[in-house]
Short mmCIF file of C-alpha atoms in Angstrom, two decimals:
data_model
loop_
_atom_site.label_atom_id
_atom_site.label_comp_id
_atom_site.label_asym_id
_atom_site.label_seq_id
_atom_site.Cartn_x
_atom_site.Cartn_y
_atom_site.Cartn_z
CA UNK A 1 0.00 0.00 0.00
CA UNK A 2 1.00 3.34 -0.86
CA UNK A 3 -0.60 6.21 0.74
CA UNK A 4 -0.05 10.09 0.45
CA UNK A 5 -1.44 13.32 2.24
CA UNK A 6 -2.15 15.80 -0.82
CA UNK A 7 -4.07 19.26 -1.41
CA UNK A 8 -7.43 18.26 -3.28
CA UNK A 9 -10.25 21.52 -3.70
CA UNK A 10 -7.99 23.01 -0.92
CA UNK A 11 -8.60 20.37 1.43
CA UNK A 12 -6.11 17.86 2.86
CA UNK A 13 -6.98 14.54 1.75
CA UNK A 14 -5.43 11.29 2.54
CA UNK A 15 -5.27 9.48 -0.98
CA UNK A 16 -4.42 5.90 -2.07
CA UNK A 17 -1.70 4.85 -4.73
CA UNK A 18 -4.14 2.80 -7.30
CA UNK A 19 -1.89 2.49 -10.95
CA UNK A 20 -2.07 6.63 -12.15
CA UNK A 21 -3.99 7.58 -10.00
CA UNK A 22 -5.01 8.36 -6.24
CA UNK A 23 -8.18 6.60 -4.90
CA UNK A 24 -9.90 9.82 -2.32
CA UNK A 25 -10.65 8.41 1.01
CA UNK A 26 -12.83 10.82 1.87
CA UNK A 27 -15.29 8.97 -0.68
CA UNK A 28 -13.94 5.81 -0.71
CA UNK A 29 -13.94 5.69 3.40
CA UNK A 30 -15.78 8.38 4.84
CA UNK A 31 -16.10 6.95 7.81
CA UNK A 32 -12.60 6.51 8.84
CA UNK A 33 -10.00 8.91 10.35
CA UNK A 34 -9.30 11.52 7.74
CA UNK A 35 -6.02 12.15 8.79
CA UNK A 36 -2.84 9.87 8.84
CA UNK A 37 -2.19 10.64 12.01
CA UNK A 38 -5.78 9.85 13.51
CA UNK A 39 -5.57 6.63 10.33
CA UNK A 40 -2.67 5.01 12.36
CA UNK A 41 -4.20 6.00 15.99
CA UNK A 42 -7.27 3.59 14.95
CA UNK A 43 -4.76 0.95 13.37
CA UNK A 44 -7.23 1.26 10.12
CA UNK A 45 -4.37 1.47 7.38
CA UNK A 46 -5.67 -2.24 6.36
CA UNK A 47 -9.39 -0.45 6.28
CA UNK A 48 -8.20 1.98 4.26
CA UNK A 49 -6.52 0.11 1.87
CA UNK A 50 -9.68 -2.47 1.32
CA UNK A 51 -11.94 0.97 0.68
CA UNK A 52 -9.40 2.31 -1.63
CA UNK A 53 -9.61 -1.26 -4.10
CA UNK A 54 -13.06 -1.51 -3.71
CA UNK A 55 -13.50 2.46 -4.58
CA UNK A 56 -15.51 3.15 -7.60
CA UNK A 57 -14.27 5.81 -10.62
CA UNK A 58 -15.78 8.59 -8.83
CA UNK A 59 -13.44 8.64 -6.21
CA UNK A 60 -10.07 8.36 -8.37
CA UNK A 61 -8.18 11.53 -8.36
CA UNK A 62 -5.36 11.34 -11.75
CA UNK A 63 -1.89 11.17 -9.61
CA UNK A 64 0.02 13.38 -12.35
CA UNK A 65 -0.65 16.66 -11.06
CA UNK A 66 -1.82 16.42 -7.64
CA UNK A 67 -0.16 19.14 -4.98
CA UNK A 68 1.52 16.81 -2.13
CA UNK A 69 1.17 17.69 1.43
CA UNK A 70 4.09 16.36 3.69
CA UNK A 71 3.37 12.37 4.08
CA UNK A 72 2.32 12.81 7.83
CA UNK A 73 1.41 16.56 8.33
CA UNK A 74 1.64 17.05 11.75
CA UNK A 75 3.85 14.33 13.52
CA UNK A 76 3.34 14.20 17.35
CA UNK A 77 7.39 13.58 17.24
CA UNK A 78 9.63 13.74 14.72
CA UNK A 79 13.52 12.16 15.98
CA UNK A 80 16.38 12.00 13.55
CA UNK A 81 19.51 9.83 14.07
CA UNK A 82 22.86 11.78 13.25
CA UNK A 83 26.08 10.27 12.03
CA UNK A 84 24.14 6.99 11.41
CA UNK A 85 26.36 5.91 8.28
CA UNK A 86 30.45 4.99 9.54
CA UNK A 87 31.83 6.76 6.54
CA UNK A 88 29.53 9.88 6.99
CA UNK A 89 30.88 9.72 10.43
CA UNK A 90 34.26 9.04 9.10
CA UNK A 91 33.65 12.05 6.22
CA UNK A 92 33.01 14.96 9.08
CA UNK A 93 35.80 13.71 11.45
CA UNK A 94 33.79 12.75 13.71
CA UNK A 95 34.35 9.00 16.47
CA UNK A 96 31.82 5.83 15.15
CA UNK A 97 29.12 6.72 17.96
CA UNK A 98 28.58 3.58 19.77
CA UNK A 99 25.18 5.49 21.16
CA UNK A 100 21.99 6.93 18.46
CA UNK A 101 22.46 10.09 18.75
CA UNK A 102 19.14 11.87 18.55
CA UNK A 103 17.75 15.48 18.00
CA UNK A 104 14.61 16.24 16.64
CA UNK A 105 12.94 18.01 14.29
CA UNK A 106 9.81 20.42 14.27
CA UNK A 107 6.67 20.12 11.99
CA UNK A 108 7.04 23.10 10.72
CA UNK A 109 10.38 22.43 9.39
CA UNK A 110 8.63 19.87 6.54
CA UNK A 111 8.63 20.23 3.10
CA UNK A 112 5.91 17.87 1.13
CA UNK A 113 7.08 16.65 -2.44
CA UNK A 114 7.49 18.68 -5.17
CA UNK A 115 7.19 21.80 -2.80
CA UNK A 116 9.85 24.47 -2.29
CA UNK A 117 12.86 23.26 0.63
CA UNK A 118 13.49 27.00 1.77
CA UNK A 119 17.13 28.40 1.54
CA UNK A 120 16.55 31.16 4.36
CA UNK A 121 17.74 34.62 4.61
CA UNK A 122 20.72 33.68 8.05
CA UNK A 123 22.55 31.77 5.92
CA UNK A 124 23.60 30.19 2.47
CA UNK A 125 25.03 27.13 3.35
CA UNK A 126 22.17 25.20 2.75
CA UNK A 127 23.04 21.16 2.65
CA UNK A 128 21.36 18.27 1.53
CA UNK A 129 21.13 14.67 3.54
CA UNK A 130 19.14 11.34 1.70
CA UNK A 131 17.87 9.74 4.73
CA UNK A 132 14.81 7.09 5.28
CA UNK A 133 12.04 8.12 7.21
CA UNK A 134 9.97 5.81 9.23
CA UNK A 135 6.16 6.31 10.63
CA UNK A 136 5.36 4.66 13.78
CA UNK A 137 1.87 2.70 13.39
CA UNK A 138 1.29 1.31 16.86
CA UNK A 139 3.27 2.53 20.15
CA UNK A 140 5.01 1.85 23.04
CA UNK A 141 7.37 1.98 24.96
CA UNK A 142 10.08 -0.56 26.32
CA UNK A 143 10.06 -2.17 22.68
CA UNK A 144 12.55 -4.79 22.28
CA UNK A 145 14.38 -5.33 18.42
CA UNK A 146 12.78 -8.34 18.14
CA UNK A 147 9.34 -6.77 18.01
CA UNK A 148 10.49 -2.78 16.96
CA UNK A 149 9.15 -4.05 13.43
CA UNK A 150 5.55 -4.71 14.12
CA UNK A 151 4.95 -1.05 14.99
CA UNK A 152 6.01 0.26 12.12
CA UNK A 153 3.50 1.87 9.48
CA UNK A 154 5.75 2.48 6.61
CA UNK A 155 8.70 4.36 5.69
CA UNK A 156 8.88 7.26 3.37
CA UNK A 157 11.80 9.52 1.73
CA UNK A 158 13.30 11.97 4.01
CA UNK A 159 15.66 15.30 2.94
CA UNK A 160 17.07 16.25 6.54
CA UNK A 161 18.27 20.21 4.95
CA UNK A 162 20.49 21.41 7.35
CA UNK A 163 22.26 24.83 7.39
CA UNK A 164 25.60 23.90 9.11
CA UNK A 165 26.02 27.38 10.52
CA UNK A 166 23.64 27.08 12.20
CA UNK A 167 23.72 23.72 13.30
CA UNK A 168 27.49 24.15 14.80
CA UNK A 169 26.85 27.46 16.61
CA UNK A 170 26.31 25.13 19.76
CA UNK A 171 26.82 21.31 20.43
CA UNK A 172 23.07 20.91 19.91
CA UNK A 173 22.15 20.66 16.52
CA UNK A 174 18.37 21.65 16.59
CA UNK A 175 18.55 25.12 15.34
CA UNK A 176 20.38 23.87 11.55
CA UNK A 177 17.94 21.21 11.34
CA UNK A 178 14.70 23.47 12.13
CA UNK A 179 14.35 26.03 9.76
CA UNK A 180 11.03 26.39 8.33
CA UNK A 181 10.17 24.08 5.43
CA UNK A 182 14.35 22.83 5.22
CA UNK A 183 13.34 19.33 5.48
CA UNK A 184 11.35 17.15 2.02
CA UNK A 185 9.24 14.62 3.52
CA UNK A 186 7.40 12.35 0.89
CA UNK A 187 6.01 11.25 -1.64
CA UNK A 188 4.43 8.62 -0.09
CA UNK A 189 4.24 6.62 3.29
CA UNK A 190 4.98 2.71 1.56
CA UNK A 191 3.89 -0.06 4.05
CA UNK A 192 6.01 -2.95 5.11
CA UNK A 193 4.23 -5.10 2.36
CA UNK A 194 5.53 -3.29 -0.39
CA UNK A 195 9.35 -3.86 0.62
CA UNK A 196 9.35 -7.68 0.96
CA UNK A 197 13.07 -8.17 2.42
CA UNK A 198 12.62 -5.38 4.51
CA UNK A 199 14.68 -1.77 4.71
CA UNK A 200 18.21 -3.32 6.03
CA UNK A 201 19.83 -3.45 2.22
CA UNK A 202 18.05 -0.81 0.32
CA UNK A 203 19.92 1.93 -1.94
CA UNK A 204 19.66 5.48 -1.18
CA UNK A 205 20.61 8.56 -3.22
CA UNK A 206 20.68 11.88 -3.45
CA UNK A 207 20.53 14.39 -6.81
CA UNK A 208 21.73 18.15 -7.20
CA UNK A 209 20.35 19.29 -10.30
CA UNK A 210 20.81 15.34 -11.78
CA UNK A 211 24.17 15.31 -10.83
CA UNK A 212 24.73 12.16 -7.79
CA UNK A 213 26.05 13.20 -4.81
CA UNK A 214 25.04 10.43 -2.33
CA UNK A 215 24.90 6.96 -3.40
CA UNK A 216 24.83 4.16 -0.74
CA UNK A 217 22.83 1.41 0.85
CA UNK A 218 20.69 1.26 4.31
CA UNK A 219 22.71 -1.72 4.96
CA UNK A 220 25.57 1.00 6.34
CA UNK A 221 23.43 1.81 8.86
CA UNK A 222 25.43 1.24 12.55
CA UNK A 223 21.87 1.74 13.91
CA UNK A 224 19.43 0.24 12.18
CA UNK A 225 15.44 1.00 12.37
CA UNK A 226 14.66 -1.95 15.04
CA UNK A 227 18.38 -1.11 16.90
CA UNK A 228 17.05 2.81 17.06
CA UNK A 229 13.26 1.87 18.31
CA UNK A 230 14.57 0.24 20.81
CA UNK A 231 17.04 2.84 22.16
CA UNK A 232 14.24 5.11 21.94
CA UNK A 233 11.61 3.01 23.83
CA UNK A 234 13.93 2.82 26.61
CA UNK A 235 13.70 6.98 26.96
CA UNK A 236 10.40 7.37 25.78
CA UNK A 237 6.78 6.21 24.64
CA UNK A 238 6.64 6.45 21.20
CA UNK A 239 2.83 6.81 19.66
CA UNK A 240 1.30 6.54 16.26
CA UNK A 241 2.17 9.30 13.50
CA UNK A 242 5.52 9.59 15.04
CA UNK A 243 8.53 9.95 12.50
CA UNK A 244 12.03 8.82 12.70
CA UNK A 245 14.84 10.03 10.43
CA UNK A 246 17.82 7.45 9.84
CA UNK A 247 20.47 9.27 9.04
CA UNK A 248 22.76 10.20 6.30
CA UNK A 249 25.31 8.33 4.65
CA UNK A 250 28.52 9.81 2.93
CA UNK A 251 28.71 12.75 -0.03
CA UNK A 252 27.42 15.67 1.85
CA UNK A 253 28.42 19.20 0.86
CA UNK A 254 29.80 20.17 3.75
CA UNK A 255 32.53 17.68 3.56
CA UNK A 256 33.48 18.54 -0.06
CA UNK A 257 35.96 20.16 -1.12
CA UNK A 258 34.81 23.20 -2.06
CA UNK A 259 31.89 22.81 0.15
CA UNK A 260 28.35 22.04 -2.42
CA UNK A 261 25.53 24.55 -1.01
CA UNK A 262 21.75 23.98 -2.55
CA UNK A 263 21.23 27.27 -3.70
CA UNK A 264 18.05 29.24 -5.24
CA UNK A 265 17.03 27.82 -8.22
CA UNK A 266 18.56 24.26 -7.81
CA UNK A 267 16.37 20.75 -7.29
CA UNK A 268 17.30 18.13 -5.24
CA UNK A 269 16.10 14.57 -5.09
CA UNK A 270 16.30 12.13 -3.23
CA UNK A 271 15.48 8.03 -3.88
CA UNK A 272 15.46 5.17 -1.74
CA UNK A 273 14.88 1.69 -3.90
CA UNK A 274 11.51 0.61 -3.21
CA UNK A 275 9.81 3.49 -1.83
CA UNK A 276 10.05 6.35 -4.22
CA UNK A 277 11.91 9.68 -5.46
CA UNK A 278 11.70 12.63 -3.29
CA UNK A 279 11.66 15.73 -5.59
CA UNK A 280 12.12 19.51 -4.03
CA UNK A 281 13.10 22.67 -5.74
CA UNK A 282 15.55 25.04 -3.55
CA UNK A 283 13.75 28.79 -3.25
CA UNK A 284 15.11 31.34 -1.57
CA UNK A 285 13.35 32.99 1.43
#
């Protein structure tokens, strides 16, 4: 199952991947949660999906064209994973962590697909980082690895912009990582289904104006998605619509040399195999 958040008549409207086109779940399932947050809350993904292939014509919206909202628009929690890749780590000169180290993210820092990632007026060194995102679909806290898996929803593509000037002006990172709409979020939240060996070996880029600047695998993750629930679980409950960022894995523009800064005008993508491309242009503020 693929399912997106998108702008239909002005309304946001959760929408269901059917061929070319979306199947509305406000016609197709009026009666459920019309929000993906509220969606995974009831556990009715699997309701939603049986509406959505049962739907008639009427409620099929053409995909090409539709105006994406970010996959989850309002996440109760949104945690990111730095330096979650060894030779990212390796790249920035920073130790292998042998801890997740977490900051987190606010929702108005989002960007849905296809919408403008915001290059703001403080600063112009404006990076890009390819990183999976993954939506919590059932709580908890306490979870072990073994079961971390079972309450996940999906994953999605995930551009953690990050203006390093920002994010080095103290040893907490929040402030580069929360600029209004720096961080792409989309297209789609993909369920488990769709990905039948799982997240642990997928590839991940990332594209400046077509040209590859990140090109690596999941599989170099030193954390990977059951390894970070778990670490979180032990802090915190976690609760349905929550998102978790992976991490980042080597090519960034910081570490180049010259540095690479998105800059106005410029489009960045990013693609994980399996889930999707992750298109935003770069607009200045």
């Amino acid at each position: 199952m693929r399912i997106a958040t998108i702008n239909h008549n002005g309304t946001p409207t959760l929408a269901v991947r059917k061929g070319d086109n979306y199947v509305d779940l406000s016609k197709a399932a009026p009666n459920l949660p019309q929000d993906m947050v509220s969606l995974l809350q009831a556990g009715a993904l699997d309701k939603a999906n049986q509406a959505a292939q049962a739907a008639g014509d009427d409620a099929l919206i053409p995909a090409a064209g539709v105006t994406y909202l970010p996959v989850v628009t309002n996440p109760p929690t949104i945690l990111c994973c730095g330096l979650n890749y060894r030779d990212h780590a390796i790249e920035t000169g920073n130790a292998i962590p042998d801890y997740p180290i977490i900051f987190v993210r606010s929702a108005t820092s989002l960007a849905a697909h296809n919408a403008p990632m915001i290059l703001p007026k403080a600063a112009s060194d404006y990076d890009y980082e390819a990183e999976l995102a993954v939506i919590i679909g059932k709580g908890g806290r306490h979870i072990s690895k073994e079961k971390a898996l079972d309450h996940v929803a999906g994953y999605a593509c995930f551009n953690d912009g990050s203006i390093r000037s920002y994010q080095f002006k103290a040893p907490q990172w929040t402030m580069g990582k929360n600029f209004d709409a720096s961080g792409g979020f989309g297209p789609e939240l993909v369920t488990p289904d769709e990905l039948p060996n799982g997240v642990g070996d997928l590839r991940i880029q990332c594209r400046l104006n077509g040209e590859t600047m990140q090109d690596s695998s999941t599989k170099q993750h030193i954390f990977d998605v059951p390894a970070v629930i778990a670490a979180l679980t032990e802090v915190m409950t976690l609760t349905a619509g929550d998102v978790i960022i992976m991490g980042t894995p080597p090519g960034v523009g910081a570490a180049r040399t010259p540095p690479v800064w998105m800059k106005d005008g410029d489009v960045c993508e990013i693609e994980i195999e399996g889930i999707g491309i992750l298109s935003n242009p770069i607009v200045a503020e």
